[in-house]
Each structure stands twice: as C-alpha cells, then as structure tokens.
XYZ file of N, CA and C in Angstrom:
765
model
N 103.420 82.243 -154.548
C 102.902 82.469 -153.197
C 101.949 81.331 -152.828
N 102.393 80.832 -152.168
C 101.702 79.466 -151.289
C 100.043 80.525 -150.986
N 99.194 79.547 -151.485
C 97.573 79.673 -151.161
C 96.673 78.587 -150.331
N 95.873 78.717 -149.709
C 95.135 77.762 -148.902
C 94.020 78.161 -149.194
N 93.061 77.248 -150.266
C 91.654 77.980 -151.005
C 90.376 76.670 -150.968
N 89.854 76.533 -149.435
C 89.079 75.524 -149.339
C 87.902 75.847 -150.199
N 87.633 76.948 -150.910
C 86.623 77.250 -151.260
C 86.507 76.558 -152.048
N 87.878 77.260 -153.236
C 88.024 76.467 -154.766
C 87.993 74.991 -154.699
N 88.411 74.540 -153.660
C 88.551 72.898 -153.556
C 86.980 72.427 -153.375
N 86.268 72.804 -152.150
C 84.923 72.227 -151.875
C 83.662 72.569 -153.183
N 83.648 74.347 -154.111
C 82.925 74.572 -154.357
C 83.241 74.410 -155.731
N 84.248 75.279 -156.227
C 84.574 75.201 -157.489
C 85.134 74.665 -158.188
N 85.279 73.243 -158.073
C 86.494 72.224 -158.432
C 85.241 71.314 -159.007
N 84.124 71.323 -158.195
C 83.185 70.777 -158.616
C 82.191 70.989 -159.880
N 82.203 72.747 -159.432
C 81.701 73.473 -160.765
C 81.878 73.201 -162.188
N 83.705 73.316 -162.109
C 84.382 73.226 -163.198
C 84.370 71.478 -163.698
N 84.055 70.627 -162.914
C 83.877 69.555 -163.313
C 82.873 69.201 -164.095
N 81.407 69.770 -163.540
C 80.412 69.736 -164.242
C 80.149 70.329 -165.464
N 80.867 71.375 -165.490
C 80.799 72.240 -166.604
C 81.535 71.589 -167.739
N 82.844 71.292 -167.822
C 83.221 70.046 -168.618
C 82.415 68.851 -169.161
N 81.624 68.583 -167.873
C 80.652 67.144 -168.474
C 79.405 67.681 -169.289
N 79.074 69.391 -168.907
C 78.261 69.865 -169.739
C 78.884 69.954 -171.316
N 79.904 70.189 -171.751
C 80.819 70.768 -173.075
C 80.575 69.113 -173.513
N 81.076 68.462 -172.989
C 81.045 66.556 -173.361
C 80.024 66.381 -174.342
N 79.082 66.827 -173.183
C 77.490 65.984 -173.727
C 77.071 67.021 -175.276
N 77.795 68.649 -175.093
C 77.494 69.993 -176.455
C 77.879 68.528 -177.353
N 79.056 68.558 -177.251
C 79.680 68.053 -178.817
C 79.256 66.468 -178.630
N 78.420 65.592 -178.196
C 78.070 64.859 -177.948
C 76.711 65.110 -178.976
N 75.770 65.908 -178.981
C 75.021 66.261 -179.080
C 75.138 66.806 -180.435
N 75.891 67.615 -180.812
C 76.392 68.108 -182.398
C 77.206 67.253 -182.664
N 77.123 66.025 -182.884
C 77.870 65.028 -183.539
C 76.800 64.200 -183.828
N 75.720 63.826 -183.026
C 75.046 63.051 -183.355
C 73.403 63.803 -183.771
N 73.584 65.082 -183.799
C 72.712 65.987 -184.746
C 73.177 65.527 -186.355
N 74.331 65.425 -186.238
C 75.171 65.174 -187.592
C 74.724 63.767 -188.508
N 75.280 63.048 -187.315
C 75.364 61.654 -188.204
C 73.723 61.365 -188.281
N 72.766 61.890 -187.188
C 71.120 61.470 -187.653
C 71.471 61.595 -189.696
N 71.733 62.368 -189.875
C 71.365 63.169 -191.690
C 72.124 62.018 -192.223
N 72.946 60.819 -191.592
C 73.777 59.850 -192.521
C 72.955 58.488 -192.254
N 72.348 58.447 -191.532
C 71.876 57.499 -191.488
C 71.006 56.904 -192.044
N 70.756 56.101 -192.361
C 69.998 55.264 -193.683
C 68.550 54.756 -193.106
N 67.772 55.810 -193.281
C 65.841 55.600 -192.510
C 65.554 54.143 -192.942
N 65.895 53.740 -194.035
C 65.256 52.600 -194.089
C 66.235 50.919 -193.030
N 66.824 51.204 -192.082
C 67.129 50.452 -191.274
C 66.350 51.018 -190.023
N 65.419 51.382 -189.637
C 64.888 51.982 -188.429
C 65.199 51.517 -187.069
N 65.631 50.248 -187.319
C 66.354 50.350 -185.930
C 67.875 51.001 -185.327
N 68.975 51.106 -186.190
C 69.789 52.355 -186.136
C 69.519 53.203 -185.984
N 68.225 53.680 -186.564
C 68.242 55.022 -187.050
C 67.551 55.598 -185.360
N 66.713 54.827 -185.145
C 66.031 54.849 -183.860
C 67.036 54.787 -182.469
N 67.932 54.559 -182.882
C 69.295 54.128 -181.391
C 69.935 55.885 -181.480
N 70.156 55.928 -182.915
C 70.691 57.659 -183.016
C 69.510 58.438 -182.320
N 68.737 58.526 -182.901
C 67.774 59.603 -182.167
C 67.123 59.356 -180.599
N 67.682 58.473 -180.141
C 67.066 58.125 -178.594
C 68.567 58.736 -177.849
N 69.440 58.181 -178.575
C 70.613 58.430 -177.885
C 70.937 60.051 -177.458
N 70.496 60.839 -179.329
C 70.435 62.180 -179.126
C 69.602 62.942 -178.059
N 68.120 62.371 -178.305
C 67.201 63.184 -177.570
C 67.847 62.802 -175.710
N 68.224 61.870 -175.056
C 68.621 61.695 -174.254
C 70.119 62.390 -173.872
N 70.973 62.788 -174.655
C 72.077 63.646 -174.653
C 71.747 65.303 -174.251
N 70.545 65.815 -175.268
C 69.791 66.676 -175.218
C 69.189 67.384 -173.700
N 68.778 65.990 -173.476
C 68.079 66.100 -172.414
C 69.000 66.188 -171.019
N 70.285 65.740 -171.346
C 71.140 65.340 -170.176
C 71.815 66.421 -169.722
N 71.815 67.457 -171.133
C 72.597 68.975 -171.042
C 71.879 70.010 -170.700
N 70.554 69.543 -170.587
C 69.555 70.810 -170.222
C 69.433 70.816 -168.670
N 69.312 69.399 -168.188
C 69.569 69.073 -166.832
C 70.982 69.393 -166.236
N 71.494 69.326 -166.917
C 73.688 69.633 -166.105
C 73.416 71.101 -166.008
N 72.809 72.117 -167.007
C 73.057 73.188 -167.478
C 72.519 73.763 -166.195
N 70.896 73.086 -165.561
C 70.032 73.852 -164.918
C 70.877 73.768 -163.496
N 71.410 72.712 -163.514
C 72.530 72.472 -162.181
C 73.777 73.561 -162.371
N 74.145 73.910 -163.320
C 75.254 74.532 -163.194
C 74.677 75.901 -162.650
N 73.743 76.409 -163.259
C 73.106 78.229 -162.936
C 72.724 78.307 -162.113
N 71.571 76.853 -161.495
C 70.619 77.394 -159.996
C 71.184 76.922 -159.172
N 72.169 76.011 -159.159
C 72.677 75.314 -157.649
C 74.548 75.573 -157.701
N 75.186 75.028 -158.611
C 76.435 75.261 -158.463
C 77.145 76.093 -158.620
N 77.103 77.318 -159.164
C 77.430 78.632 -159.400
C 77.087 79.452 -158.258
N 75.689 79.389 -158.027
C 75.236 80.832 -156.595
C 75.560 79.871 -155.533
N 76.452 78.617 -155.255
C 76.681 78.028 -153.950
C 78.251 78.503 -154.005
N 78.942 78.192 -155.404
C 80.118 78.727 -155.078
C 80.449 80.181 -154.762
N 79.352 81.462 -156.010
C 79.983 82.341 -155.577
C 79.613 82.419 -154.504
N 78.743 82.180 -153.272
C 77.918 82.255 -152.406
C 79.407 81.985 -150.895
N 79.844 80.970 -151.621
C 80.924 80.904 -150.445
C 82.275 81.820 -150.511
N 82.040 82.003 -152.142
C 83.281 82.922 -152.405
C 83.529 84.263 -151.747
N 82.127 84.538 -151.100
C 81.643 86.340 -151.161
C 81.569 86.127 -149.592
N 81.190 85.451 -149.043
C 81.693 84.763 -147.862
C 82.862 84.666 -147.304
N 83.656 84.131 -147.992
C 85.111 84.647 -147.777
C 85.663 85.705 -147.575
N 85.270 86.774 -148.842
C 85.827 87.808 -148.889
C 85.543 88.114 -147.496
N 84.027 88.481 -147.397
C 83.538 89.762 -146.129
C 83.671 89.225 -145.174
N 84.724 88.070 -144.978
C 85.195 87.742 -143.232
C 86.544 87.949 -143.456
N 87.383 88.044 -144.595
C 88.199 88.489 -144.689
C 88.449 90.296 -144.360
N 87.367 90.336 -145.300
C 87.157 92.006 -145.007
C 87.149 92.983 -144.001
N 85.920 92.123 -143.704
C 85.766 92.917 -142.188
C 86.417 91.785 -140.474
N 87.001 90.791 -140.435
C 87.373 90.519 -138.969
C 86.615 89.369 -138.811
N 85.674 88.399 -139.126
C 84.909 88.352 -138.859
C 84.625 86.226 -139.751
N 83.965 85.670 -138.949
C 84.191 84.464 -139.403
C 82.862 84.322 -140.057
N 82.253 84.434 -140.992
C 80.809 84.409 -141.678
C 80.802 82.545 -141.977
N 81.902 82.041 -142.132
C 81.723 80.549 -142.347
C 83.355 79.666 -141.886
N 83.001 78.197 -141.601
C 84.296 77.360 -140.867
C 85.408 77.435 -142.004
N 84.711 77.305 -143.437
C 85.894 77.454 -144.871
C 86.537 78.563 -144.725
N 88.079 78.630 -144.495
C 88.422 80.054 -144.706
C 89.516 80.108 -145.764
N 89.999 80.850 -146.538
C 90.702 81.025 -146.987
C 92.406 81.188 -146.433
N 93.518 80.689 -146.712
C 94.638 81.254 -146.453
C 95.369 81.705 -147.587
N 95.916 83.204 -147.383
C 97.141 83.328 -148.100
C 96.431 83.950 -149.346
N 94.831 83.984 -149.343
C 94.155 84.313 -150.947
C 94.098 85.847 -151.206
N 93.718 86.543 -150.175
C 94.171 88.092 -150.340
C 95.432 88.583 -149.118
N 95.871 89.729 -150.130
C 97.380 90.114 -149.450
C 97.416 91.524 -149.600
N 97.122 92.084 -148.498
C 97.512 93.585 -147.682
C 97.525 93.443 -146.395
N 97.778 94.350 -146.292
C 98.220 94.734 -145.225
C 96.929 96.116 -144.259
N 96.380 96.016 -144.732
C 95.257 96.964 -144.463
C 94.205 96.646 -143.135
N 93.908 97.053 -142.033
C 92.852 96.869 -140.969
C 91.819 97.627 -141.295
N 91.161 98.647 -141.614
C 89.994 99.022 -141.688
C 89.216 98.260 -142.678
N 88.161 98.266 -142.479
C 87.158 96.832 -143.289
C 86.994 97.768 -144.870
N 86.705 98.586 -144.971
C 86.888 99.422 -145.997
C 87.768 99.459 -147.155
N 89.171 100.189 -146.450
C 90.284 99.984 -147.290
C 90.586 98.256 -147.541
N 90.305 97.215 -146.765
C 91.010 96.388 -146.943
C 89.685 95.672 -148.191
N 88.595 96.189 -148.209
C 87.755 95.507 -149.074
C 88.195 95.968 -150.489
N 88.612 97.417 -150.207
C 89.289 97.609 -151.759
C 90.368 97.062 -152.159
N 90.868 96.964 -151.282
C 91.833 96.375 -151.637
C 92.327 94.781 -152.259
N 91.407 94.422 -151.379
C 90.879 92.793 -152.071
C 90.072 93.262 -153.269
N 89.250 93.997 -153.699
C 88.721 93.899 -155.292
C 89.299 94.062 -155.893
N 90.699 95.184 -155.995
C 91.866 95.626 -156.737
C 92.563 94.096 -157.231
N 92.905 93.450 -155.922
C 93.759 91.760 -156.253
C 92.944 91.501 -157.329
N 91.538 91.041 -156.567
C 90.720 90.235 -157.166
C 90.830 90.256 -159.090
N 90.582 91.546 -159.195
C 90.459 92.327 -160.613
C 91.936 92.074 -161.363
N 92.837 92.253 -160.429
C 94.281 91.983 -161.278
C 94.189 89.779 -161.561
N 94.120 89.057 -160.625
C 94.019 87.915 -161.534
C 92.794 87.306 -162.098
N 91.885 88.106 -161.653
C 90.828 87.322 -162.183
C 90.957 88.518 -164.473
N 91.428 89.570 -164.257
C 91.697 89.977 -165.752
C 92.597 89.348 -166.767
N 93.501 88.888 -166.177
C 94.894 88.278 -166.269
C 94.422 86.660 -167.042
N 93.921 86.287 -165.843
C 93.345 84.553 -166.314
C 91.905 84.662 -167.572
N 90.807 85.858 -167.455
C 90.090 85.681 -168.025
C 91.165 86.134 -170.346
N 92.104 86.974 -169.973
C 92.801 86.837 -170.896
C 92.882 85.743 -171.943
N 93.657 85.085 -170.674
C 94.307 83.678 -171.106
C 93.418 83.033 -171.861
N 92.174 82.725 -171.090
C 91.271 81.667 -171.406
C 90.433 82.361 -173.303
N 90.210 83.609 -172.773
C 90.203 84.328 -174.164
C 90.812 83.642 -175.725
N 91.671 83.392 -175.227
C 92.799 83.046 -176.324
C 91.981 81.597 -176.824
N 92.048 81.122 -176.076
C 91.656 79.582 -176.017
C 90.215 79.300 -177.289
N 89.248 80.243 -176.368
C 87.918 80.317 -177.248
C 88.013 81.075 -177.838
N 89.049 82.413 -178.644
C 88.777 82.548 -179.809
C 89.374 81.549 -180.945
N 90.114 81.006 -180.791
C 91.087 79.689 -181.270
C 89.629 78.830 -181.844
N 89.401 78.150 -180.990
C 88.060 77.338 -180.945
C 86.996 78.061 -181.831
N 86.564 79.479 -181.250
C 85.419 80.241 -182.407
C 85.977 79.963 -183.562
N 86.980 80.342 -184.221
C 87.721 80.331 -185.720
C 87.849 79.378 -186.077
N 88.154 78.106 -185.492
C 87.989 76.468 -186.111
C 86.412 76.524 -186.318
N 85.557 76.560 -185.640
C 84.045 76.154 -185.734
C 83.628 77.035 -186.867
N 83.526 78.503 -186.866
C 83.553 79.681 -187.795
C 83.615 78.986 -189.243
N 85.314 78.779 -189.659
C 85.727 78.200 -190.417
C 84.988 76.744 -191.159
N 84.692 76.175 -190.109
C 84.160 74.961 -190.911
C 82.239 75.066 -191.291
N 82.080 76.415 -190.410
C 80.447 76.472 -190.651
C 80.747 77.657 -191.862
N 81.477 78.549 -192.085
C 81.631 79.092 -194.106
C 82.209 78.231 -194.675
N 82.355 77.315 -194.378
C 82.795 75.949 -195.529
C 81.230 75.287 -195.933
N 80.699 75.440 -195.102
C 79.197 74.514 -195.137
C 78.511 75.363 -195.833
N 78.727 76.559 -195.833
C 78.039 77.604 -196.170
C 78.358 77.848 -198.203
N 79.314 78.113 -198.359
C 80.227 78.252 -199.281
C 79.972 76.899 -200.501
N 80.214 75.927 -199.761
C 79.604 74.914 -200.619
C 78.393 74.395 -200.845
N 78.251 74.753 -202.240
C 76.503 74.523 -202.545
C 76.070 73.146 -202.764
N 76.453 72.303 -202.449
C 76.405 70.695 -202.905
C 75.674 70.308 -201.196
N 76.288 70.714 -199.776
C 76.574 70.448 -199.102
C 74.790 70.595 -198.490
N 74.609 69.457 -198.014
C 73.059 69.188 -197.453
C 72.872 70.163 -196.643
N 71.420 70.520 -196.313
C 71.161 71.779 -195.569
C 70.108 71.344 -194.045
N 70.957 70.194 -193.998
C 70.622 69.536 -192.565
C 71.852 69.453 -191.943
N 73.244 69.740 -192.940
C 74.114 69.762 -192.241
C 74.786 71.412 -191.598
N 74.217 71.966 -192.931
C 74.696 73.271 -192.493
C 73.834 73.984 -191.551
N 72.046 73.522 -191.118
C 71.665 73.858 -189.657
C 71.958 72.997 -188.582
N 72.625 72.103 -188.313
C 73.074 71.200 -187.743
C 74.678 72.417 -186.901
N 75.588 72.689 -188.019
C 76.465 73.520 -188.242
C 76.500 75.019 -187.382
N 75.539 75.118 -187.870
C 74.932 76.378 -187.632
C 74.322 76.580 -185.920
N 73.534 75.410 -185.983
C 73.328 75.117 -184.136
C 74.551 74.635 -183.273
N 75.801 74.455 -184.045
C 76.651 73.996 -182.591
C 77.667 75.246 -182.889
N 77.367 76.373 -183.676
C 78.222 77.563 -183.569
C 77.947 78.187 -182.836
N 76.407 78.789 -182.927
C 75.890 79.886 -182.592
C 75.102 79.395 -181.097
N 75.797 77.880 -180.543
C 75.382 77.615 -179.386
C 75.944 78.579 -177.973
N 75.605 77.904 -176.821
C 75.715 78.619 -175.567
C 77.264 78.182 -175.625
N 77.904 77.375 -175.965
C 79.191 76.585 -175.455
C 79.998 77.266 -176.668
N 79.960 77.918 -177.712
C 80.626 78.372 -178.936
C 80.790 79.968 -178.450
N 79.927 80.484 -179.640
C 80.052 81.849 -179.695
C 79.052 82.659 -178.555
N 78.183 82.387 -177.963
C 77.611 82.965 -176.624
C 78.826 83.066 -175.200
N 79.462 81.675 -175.471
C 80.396 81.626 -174.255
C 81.694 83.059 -174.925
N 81.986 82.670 -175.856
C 83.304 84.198 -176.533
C 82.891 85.013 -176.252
N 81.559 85.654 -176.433
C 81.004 86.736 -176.044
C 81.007 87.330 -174.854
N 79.949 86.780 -173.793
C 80.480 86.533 -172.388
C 82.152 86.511 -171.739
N 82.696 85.989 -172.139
C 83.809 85.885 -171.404
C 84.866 87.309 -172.218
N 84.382 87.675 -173.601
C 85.489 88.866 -173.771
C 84.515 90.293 -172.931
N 83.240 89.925 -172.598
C 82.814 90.674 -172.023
C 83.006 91.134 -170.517
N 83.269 89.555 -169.940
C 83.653 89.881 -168.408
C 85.386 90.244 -168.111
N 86.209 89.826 -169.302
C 87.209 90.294 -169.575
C 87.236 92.067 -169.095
N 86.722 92.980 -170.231
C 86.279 93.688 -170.568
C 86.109 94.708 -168.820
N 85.203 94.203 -168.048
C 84.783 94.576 -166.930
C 85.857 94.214 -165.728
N 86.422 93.051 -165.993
C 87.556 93.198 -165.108
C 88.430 94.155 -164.930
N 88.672 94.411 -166.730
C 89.799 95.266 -166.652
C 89.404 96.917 -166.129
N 88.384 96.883 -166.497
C 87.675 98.474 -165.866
C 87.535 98.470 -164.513
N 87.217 97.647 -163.771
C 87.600 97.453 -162.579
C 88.638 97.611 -161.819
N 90.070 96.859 -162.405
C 91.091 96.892 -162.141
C 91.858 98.599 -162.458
N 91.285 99.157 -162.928
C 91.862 100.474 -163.406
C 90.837 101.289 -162.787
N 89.865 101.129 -162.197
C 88.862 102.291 -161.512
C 89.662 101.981 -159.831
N 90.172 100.680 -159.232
C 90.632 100.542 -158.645
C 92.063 100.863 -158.147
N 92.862 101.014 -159.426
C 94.738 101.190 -159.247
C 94.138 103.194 -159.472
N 93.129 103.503 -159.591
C 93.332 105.124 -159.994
C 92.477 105.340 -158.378
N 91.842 104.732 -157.866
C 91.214 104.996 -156.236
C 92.509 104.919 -155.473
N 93.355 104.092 -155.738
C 94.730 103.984 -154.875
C 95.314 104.930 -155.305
N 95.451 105.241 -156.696
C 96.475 106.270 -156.689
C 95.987 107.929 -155.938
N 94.803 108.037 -156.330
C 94.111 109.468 -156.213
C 94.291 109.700 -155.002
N 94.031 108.713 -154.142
C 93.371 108.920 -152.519
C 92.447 109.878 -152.272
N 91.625 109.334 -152.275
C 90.084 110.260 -152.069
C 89.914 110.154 -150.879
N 88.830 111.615 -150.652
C 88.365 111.817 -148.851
C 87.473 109.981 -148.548
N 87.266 109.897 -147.574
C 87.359 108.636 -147.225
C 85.823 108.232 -147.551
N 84.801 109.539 -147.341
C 83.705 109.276 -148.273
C 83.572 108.292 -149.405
N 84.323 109.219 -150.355
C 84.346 109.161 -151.733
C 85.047 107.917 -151.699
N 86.206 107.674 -151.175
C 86.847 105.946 -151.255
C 85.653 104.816 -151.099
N 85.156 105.367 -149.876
C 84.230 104.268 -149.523
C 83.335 104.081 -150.422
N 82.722 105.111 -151.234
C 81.549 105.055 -152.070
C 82.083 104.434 -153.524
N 83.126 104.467 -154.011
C 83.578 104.158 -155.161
C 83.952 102.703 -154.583
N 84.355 102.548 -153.710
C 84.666 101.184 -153.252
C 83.446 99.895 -153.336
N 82.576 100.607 -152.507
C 81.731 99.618 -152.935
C 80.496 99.543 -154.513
N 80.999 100.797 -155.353
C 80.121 100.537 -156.393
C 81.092 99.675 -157.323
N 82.113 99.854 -157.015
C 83.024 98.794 -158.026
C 83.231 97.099 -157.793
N 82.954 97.053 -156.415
C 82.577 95.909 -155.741
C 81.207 95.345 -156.314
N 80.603 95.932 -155.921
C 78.837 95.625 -157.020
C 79.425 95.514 -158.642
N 79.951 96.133 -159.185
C 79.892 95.984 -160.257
C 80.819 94.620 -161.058
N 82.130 94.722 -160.297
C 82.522 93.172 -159.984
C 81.624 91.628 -159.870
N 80.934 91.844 -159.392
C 80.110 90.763 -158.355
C 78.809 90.670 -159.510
N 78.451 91.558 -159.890
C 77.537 91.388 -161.227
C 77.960 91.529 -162.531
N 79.460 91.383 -162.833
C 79.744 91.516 -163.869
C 80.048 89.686 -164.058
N 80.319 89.199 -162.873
C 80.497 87.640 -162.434
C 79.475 86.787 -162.898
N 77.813 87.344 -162.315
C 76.560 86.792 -162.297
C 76.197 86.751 -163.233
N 76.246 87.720 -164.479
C 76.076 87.729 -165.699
C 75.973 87.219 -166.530
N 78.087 87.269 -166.695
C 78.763 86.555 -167.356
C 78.685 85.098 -167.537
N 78.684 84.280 -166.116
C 78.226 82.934 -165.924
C 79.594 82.309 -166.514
N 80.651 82.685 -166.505
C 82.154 82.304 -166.774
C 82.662 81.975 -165.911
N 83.206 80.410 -165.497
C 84.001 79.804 -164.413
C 85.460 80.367 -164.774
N 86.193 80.975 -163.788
C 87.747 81.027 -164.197
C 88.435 79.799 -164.109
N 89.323 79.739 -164.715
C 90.174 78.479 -165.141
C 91.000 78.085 -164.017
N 90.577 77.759 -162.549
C 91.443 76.961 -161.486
C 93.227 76.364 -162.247
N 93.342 75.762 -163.140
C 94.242 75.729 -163.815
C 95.310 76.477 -164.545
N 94.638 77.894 -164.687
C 95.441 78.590 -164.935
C 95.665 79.456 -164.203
N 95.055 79.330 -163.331
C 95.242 80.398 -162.014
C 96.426 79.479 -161.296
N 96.674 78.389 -161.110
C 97.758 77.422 -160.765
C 99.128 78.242 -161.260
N 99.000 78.247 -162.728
C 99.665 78.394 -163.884
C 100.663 79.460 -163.427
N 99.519 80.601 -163.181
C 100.258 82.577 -163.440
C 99.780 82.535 -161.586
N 99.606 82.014 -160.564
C 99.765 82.615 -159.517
C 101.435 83.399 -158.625
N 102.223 82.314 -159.237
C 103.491 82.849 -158.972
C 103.760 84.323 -159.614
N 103.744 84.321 -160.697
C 103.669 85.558 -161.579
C 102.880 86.355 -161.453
N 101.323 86.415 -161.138
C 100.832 87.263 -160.802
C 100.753 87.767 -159.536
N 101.060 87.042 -158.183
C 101.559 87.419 -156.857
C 102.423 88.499 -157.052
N 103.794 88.166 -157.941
C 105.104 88.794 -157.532
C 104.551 90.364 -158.273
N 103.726 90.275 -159.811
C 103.352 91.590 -159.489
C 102.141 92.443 -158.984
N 101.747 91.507 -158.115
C 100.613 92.424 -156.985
C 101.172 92.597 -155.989
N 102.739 92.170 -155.842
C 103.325 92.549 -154.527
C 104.203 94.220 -155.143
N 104.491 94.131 -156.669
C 105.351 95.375 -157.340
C 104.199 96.401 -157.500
N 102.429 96.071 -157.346
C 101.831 96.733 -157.530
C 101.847 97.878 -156.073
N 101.339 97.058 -155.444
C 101.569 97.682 -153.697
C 102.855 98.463 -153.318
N 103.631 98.009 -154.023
C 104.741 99.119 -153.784
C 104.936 100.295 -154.153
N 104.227 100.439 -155.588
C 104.422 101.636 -156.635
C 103.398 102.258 -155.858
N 102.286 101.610 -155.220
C 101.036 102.576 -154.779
C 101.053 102.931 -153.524
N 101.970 102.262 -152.605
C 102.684 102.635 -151.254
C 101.231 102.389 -150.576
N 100.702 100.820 -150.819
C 99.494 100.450 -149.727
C 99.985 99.942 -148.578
N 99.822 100.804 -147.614
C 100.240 100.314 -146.747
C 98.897 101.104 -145.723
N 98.932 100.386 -144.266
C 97.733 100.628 -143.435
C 98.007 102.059 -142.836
C-alpha cells in the first residue's frame, strides 16, 4: 500500500540517523576503553592520543545522546501525535500531513481514533518483533564474549570491566530490555484493541477504553525511547497492509 509519510521523512529519518552515529561513537568508545589496557605507558605520547581520543568519544555520546531524548525524539513524536489528531478528528493541527498512513473508513473522531491505535499497534508490534530478533542476536554475541572474559582466569581485569561496561551499557542490554518491553505493550494494546472491536461496547465505554489505551500507547513509546526501524517498516508494509485490510474484514469496521 502506497504511503505518503512527511513526518518519517522530515522528523524521523533524522532521528534514526543520529541514533546510529550515537551506536558508532558506543563501540567507538568500547574499543578504545580496550586498547587504553594495551598500550605501553611508557611511550606517553600514544598513550595520551588514546585517552584524548577516548575521553572526547565519551564526551561526543553524551552530547548525541542528550540530542536524541530532549530535542529529537519529543519533536518527532511531537509531529507524529500531530498527525494522528488531525487525522482523527478533521482537522489540520500542522502543513505535514500524512497520506495513505491510517486506513478506515470511520467519521466519528472517536471510532476513527481507535481505530488508528488498533493499525498503529498491529505494525508498530510486528516491526518491534523483528528488530527483537536482531538485539537478541547481538545480546548473545556480547553475553558470550563477556563469560569468556569471565571464565578465563588469566584474562586482565581491566578487560573484563571494560567488557562488562559495553554489555551492561544503554546500547546492549538496557536497549533488549526496553524494546522486548515496548514489544510487550504493543502487543497488549493490539489485543485490548481487536477485543474493543470485537465486543462493541456502549459508546461510553468505547470511548473510555479508547482513550486509556491511546495513553498507554503513547507512554509505552516515551519510556521505551525505541526508534522503530523505518526500514523494516519499508520491508513488511505490503504484508502488513494486506493483513490490516483481512483484519477489518473479520471485524466488519465499517462506519
């Protein structure tokens, strides 16, 4: 299904860029945590190029990092949520609009907001999957080579806290965590949502479950601090369109 997503292009294309140059500078940084312990003190001028280079790497990721949380993240979701609620309700909240990104058929601002969290929840569960795979792959290589460090008693113990700091970093096992967590919440989402469609509740009760699952969406996002993978959303949009169009059918959404 053909999409038109100025958002992802202006806001989050950027995100995901930075966030990459943040991962660069991680293993940038645990590499040359490393080689400091090989280097031979009594040449001090090497030894002095490693540790300027590090502390400046250090320093370069604390700065990307503070850009990624306070400015590039609450600008994207900021336009993202923007989208939605002019989608939602009728209504132009900004000139970026989306085409083609949510699909019902629904006019009341209500139903059609659930209905966009329902989408939302089906690819944003789908892709956070995928990416799942990826970083537990990655946890188990790093894992693996930090009980090797561990395991062997010969093995310097500047290397195994060295080891030890690029596992148990924000970019290792904090990010697995997080992301099987927002996993986790998608999918509860997506199923508090396909059982609101199925049930059909008095319009109260729709509305009220509608928007606590919406909140809970939207802060399960803020949390998490997990960019979805623009790339793999490329990937499974065909596939996941065709079954959010088999979903709507089984649930007979119609206005």
């Amino acid at each position: 299904m053909s999409r038109s997503d100025p958002i992802r292009v202006n806001y989050f294309d950027a995100l995901e860029k930075t966030e990459r140059v943040a991962d660069w500078l991680f293993y940038a940084a645990a590499a040359l945590s490393i080689i400091s312990l090989f280097v031979d003190k009594s040449t001090p001028v090497l030894y002095d190029v490693v540790l300027t280079v590090f502390a400046i790497t250090v320093l370069g990721l604390f700065g990307v990092g503070l850009a990624v949380r306070l400015y590039l993240t609450p600008r994207a979701e900021d336009g993202r949520r923007r989208d939605f609620f002019s989608s939602a309700c009728g209504v132009n909240l900004s000139h970026q609009q989306t085409d083609g990104y949510y699909n019902n058929e629904f006019t009341d601002p209500i139903k059609r907001m659930a209905a966009q969290v329902f989408e939302n929840s089906h690819f944003s569960k789908a892709i956070a999957r995928r990416m799942a795979r990826t970083e537990r792959i990655k946890f188990g290589a790093y894992a693996a080579l930090w009980l090797a460090c561990l395991i062997y008693r010969r093995m310097d113990i500047g290397i195994v806290v060295a080891a030890s700091q690029a596992v148990f970093s924000e970019q290792v096992v904090s990010k697995l965590i997080r992301l099987e967590w927002l996993r986790a919440r998608f999918e509860t989402t997506y199923e508090t949502m396909y059982n609101l469609f199925q049930s059909k509740p008095a319009k109260a009760q729709f509305s009220a479950i509608t928007l606590d699952t919406l909140s809970m969406y939207e802060t399960a996002k803020s949390n998490a601090a997990v960019t979805l993978s623009s790339k793999l959303f490329g990937e499974m949009n065909d596939e996941l369109s065709r079954e959010w169009d088999q979903i709507k059918a089984v649930l007979k959404m119609q206005t």
